[in-house]
Amino acid sequence: GERVGLYNLTEELERAIKGDSNRPLMSQAASIGYTIISGFFDFILVLIAAVYLAADPKLYRRGVAKLFPIGQHERIFDAMDSTGAALRLWFWGQLVTMVIVGMMSLFAYWWIGLPSPFALALIAGATNFIPYVGPFLGAVPAVIFALTMDVETIFLTIGAILVIQQIEGNVLTPYIQRRAVLMP
């Protein structure tokens, strides 16, 4: 710890968790800004890497295989092929789930009487691809539209979203992915 400038790691960690009230507000803002900028550039880096990988995947397959002994190259290629096939099937399963969620949302939003049910359902289905936060992001526009109406519409919209997401998370996705990827 002393070599890298951390003399008392426990104390430093405790101070970081509790928050250092001695730090000026601008320093805290700069730290948050640095985190946001760092996250943005990490996203850009991943995007650029994805473009390169998509442009010539065989080059990178060979490069990864060269990290292993020559006798293992065939096993490495087989593992990559199996992984690629499983990811393709998983992706198709996700698309099926997205379409079903979009259709259930369309029916629910139409039945509730929300304006632009097709657009709201399209947003709900598309954002369903994003793990964990996607359903919340997809629900925001529908709830905002419901807020412009009466209280009953708000509760019906939130209830419909909760029911759809429970069906998706506990019935649709496990069933479709089990069939697509052959994994329970």
mmCIF file of C-alpha atoms in Angstrom:
data_model
loop_
_atom_site.group_PDB
_atom_site.id
_atom_site.type_symbol
_atom_site.label_atom_id
_atom_site.label_comp_id
_atom_site.label_asym_id
_atom_site.label_seq_id
_atom_site.Cartn_x
_atom_site.Cartn_y
_atom_site.Cartn_z
ATOM 1 C CA GLY A 1 0.000 0.000 0.000
ATOM 2 C CA GLU A 2 2.808 2.405 0.783
ATOM 3 C CA ARG A 3 4.316 1.847 -2.692
ATOM 4 C CA VAL A 4 1.185 3.165 -4.397
ATOM 5 C CA GLY A 5 0.511 5.934 -1.902
ATOM 6 C CA LEU A 6 -2.134 4.237 0.251
ATOM 7 C CA TYR A 7 -0.756 4.283 3.766
ATOM 8 C CA ASN A 8 -3.903 3.269 5.606
ATOM 9 C CA LEU A 9 -6.302 1.618 3.185
ATOM 10 C CA THR A 10 -8.993 0.948 5.796
ATOM 11 C CA GLU A 11 -9.086 4.589 6.829
ATOM 12 C CA GLU A 12 -9.141 5.771 3.198
ATOM 13 C CA LEU A 13 -11.992 3.396 2.369
ATOM 14 C CA GLU A 14 -13.970 4.433 5.425
ATOM 15 C CA ARG A 15 -13.553 8.107 4.522
ATOM 16 C CA ALA A 16 -14.620 7.441 0.921
ATOM 17 C CA ILE A 17 -17.765 5.583 2.030
ATOM 18 C CA LYS A 18 -18.790 8.166 4.635
ATOM 19 C CA GLY A 19 -18.030 11.050 2.315
ATOM 20 C CA ASP A 20 -15.405 13.624 3.052
ATOM 21 C CA SER A 21 -17.167 16.727 4.277
ATOM 22 C CA ASN A 22 -13.879 18.634 3.998
ATOM 23 C CA ARG A 23 -13.862 18.260 0.214
ATOM 24 C CA PRO A 24 -15.068 21.386 -1.555
ATOM 25 C CA LEU A 25 -18.248 21.219 -3.590
ATOM 26 C CA MET A 26 -16.362 21.862 -6.834
ATOM 27 C CA SER A 27 -14.082 18.898 -6.111
ATOM 28 C CA GLN A 28 -17.097 16.637 -5.591
ATOM 29 C CA ALA A 29 -18.705 17.965 -8.782
ATOM 30 C CA ALA A 30 -15.469 17.392 -10.694
ATOM 31 C CA SER A 31 -15.346 13.826 -9.405
ATOM 32 C CA ILE A 32 -18.912 13.167 -10.573
ATOM 33 C CA GLY A 33 -18.180 14.831 -13.907
ATOM 34 C CA TYR A 34 -15.062 12.704 -14.337
ATOM 35 C CA THR A 35 -17.095 9.550 -13.657
ATOM 36 C CA ILE A 36 -19.714 10.542 -16.240
ATOM 37 C CA ILE A 37 -17.097 11.434 -18.856
ATOM 38 C CA SER A 38 -15.187 8.232 -18.120
ATOM 39 C CA GLY A 39 -18.368 6.184 -18.567
ATOM 40 C CA PHE A 40 -19.111 7.945 -21.842
ATOM 41 C CA PHE A 41 -15.639 7.245 -23.215
ATOM 42 C CA ASP A 42 -15.842 3.628 -22.029
ATOM 43 C CA PHE A 43 -19.075 3.323 -23.998
ATOM 44 C CA ILE A 44 -17.397 4.830 -27.086
ATOM 45 C CA LEU A 45 -14.470 2.416 -26.697
ATOM 46 C CA VAL A 46 -16.814 -0.583 -26.525
ATOM 47 C CA LEU A 47 -18.702 0.716 -29.559
ATOM 48 C CA ILE A 48 -15.487 1.094 -31.579
ATOM 49 C CA ALA A 49 -14.314 -2.371 -30.527
ATOM 50 C CA ALA A 50 -17.687 -3.804 -31.579
ATOM 51 C CA VAL A 51 -17.358 -2.184 -35.023
ATOM 52 C CA TYR A 52 -13.891 -3.657 -35.494
ATOM 53 C CA LEU A 53 -15.048 -7.081 -34.319
ATOM 54 C CA ALA A 54 -18.052 -6.980 -36.619
ATOM 55 C CA ALA A 55 -15.966 -5.820 -39.593
ATOM 56 C CA ASP A 56 -13.574 -8.795 -39.561
ATOM 57 C CA PRO A 57 -14.457 -11.363 -36.889
ATOM 58 C CA LYS A 58 -12.246 -14.096 -38.386
ATOM 59 C CA LEU A 59 -9.136 -11.991 -37.827
ATOM 60 C CA TYR A 60 -9.949 -11.644 -34.133
ATOM 61 C CA ARG A 61 -10.923 -15.321 -33.837
ATOM 62 C CA ARG A 62 -7.500 -16.286 -35.115
ATOM 63 C CA GLY A 63 -5.860 -13.752 -32.812
ATOM 64 C CA VAL A 64 -7.598 -15.156 -29.738
ATOM 65 C CA ALA A 65 -6.735 -18.725 -30.779
ATOM 66 C CA LYS A 66 -3.054 -17.746 -31.033
ATOM 67 C CA LEU A 67 -3.083 -17.023 -27.314
ATOM 68 C CA PHE A 68 -3.379 -20.778 -26.736
ATOM 69 C CA PRO A 69 -1.134 -23.693 -27.721
ATOM 70 C CA ILE A 70 -1.504 -24.838 -31.347
ATOM 71 C CA GLY A 71 -2.940 -28.169 -30.246
ATOM 72 C CA GLN A 72 -5.852 -26.340 -28.565
ATOM 73 C CA HIS A 73 -6.836 -24.145 -31.543
ATOM 74 C CA GLU A 74 -9.524 -26.538 -32.781
ATOM 75 C CA ARG A 75 -11.125 -26.653 -29.323
ATOM 76 C CA ILE A 76 -11.003 -22.859 -29.116
ATOM 77 C CA PHE A 77 -12.689 -22.498 -32.518
ATOM 78 C CA ASP A 78 -15.348 -25.052 -31.514
ATOM 79 C CA ALA A 79 -16.013 -23.135 -28.291
ATOM 80 C CA MET A 80 -16.303 -19.860 -30.233
ATOM 81 C CA ASP A 81 -18.690 -21.462 -32.742
ATOM 82 C CA SER A 82 -20.850 -22.900 -29.942
ATOM 83 C CA THR A 83 -20.882 -19.586 -28.108
ATOM 84 C CA GLY A 84 -21.758 -17.677 -31.277
ATOM 85 C CA ALA A 85 -24.626 -20.061 -32.080
ATOM 86 C CA ALA A 86 -25.967 -19.787 -28.514
ATOM 87 C CA LEU A 87 -25.765 -15.983 -28.623
ATOM 88 C CA ARG A 88 -27.627 -15.884 -31.947
ATOM 89 C CA LEU A 89 -30.386 -18.101 -30.537
ATOM 90 C CA TRP A 90 -30.523 -16.013 -27.361
ATOM 91 C CA PHE A 91 -30.819 -12.854 -29.476
ATOM 92 C CA TRP A 92 -33.720 -14.319 -31.484
ATOM 93 C CA GLY A 93 -35.375 -15.332 -28.227
ATOM 94 C CA GLN A 94 -34.991 -11.759 -26.981
ATOM 95 C CA LEU A 95 -36.557 -10.421 -30.176
ATOM 96 C CA VAL A 96 -39.549 -12.755 -29.756
ATOM 97 C CA THR A 97 -39.936 -11.600 -26.150
ATOM 98 C CA MET A 98 -39.700 -7.959 -27.221
ATOM 99 C CA VAL A 99 -42.430 -8.443 -29.828
ATOM 100 C CA ILE A 100 -44.740 -10.184 -27.348
ATOM 101 C CA VAL A 101 -44.179 -7.491 -24.706
ATOM 102 C CA GLY A 102 -44.870 -4.844 -27.340
ATOM 103 C CA MET A 103 -48.098 -6.552 -28.390
ATOM 104 C CA MET A 104 -49.286 -6.996 -24.792
ATOM 105 C CA SER A 105 -48.445 -3.345 -24.131
ATOM 106 C CA LEU A 106 -50.289 -2.266 -27.279
ATOM 107 C CA PHE A 107 -53.413 -4.118 -26.213
ATOM 108 C CA ALA A 108 -53.188 -2.819 -22.616
ATOM 109 C CA TYR A 109 -52.540 0.800 -23.604
ATOM 110 C CA TRP A 110 -55.327 0.699 -26.189
ATOM 111 C CA TRP A 111 -57.748 -0.822 -23.659
ATOM 112 C CA ILE A 112 -56.791 1.752 -21.008
ATOM 113 C CA GLY A 113 -57.251 4.563 -23.522
ATOM 114 C CA LEU A 114 -53.774 6.057 -23.570
ATOM 115 C CA PRO A 115 -52.972 8.279 -26.532
ATOM 116 C CA SER A 116 -50.586 6.806 -29.137
ATOM 117 C CA PRO A 117 -50.767 3.228 -27.863
ATOM 118 C CA PHE A 118 -48.767 1.928 -30.836
ATOM 119 C CA ALA A 119 -45.838 4.276 -30.195
ATOM 120 C CA LEU A 120 -45.896 3.576 -26.456
ATOM 121 C CA ALA A 121 -45.977 -0.177 -27.106
ATOM 122 C CA LEU A 122 -43.095 0.129 -29.562
ATOM 123 C CA ILE A 123 -41.046 1.920 -26.908
ATOM 124 C CA ALA A 124 -41.976 -0.690 -24.272
ATOM 125 C CA GLY A 125 -41.014 -3.561 -26.561
ATOM 126 C CA ALA A 126 -37.756 -1.995 -27.760
ATOM 127 C CA THR A 127 -36.505 -1.005 -24.327
ATOM 128 C CA ASN A 128 -37.320 -4.458 -22.985
ATOM 129 C CA PHE A 129 -34.036 -5.594 -24.583
ATOM 130 C CA ILE A 130 -32.032 -3.621 -22.007
ATOM 131 C CA PRO A 131 -31.532 -5.780 -18.910
ATOM 132 C CA TYR A 132 -32.948 -4.555 -15.593
ATOM 133 C CA VAL A 133 -33.541 -0.879 -16.459
ATOM 134 C CA GLY A 134 -35.165 -1.369 -19.881
ATOM 135 C CA PRO A 135 -38.678 -2.108 -18.599
ATOM 136 C CA PHE A 136 -38.515 0.961 -16.357
ATOM 137 C CA LEU A 137 -37.339 3.152 -19.247
ATOM 138 C CA GLY A 138 -40.106 1.762 -21.453
ATOM 139 C CA ALA A 139 -42.716 2.455 -18.791
ATOM 140 C CA VAL A 140 -41.807 6.113 -18.329
ATOM 141 C CA PRO A 141 -43.551 7.479 -21.465
ATOM 142 C CA ALA A 142 -46.734 5.511 -20.752
ATOM 143 C CA VAL A 143 -46.842 6.724 -17.157
ATOM 144 C CA ILE A 144 -46.189 10.305 -18.269
ATOM 145 C CA PHE A 145 -49.139 10.118 -20.668
ATOM 146 C CA ALA A 146 -51.258 8.561 -17.919
ATOM 147 C CA LEU A 147 -50.347 11.427 -15.578
ATOM 148 C CA THR A 148 -52.027 13.836 -17.988
ATOM 149 C CA MET A 149 -55.266 11.910 -17.568
ATOM 150 C CA ASP A 150 -57.201 10.850 -14.477
ATOM 151 C CA VAL A 151 -56.094 8.892 -11.408
ATOM 152 C CA GLU A 152 -57.772 5.689 -12.570
ATOM 153 C CA THR A 153 -55.746 5.762 -15.795
ATOM 154 C CA ILE A 154 -52.536 6.198 -13.805
ATOM 155 C CA PHE A 155 -53.265 3.136 -11.654
ATOM 156 C CA LEU A 156 -54.422 1.075 -14.638
ATOM 157 C CA THR A 157 -51.264 1.958 -16.570
ATOM 158 C CA ILE A 158 -48.931 1.139 -13.692
ATOM 159 C CA GLY A 159 -50.872 -2.069 -13.015
ATOM 160 C CA ALA A 160 -50.729 -3.110 -16.661
ATOM 161 C CA ILE A 161 -46.982 -2.459 -16.798
ATOM 162 C CA LEU A 162 -46.408 -4.499 -13.632
ATOM 163 C CA VAL A 163 -48.530 -7.406 -14.895
ATOM 164 C CA ILE A 164 -46.838 -7.393 -18.313
ATOM 165 C CA GLN A 165 -43.376 -7.332 -16.751
ATOM 166 C CA GLN A 166 -44.256 -10.126 -14.336
ATOM 167 C CA ILE A 167 -45.517 -12.264 -17.211
ATOM 168 C CA GLU A 168 -42.416 -11.425 -19.251
ATOM 169 C CA GLY A 169 -39.912 -12.041 -16.472
ATOM 170 C CA ASN A 170 -41.478 -15.131 -14.917
ATOM 171 C CA VAL A 171 -43.162 -16.879 -17.852
ATOM 172 C CA LEU A 172 -42.160 -15.618 -21.304
ATOM 173 C CA THR A 173 -38.413 -15.162 -21.008
ATOM 174 C CA PRO A 174 -37.734 -18.412 -19.136
ATOM 175 C CA TYR A 175 -39.902 -20.404 -21.552
ATOM 176 C CA ILE A 176 -38.610 -18.789 -24.755
ATOM 177 C CA GLN A 177 -34.955 -18.848 -23.703
ATOM 178 C CA ARG A 178 -35.249 -22.455 -22.543
ATOM 179 C CA ARG A 179 -36.512 -23.367 -25.990
ATOM 180 C CA ALA A 180 -34.074 -21.121 -27.881
ATOM 181 C CA VAL A 181 -30.840 -21.749 -26.010
ATOM 182 C CA LEU A 182 -31.776 -25.133 -24.523
ATOM 183 C CA MET A 183 -30.943 -23.891 -21.054
ATOM 184 C CA PRO A 184 -33.486 -23.896 -18.220
#
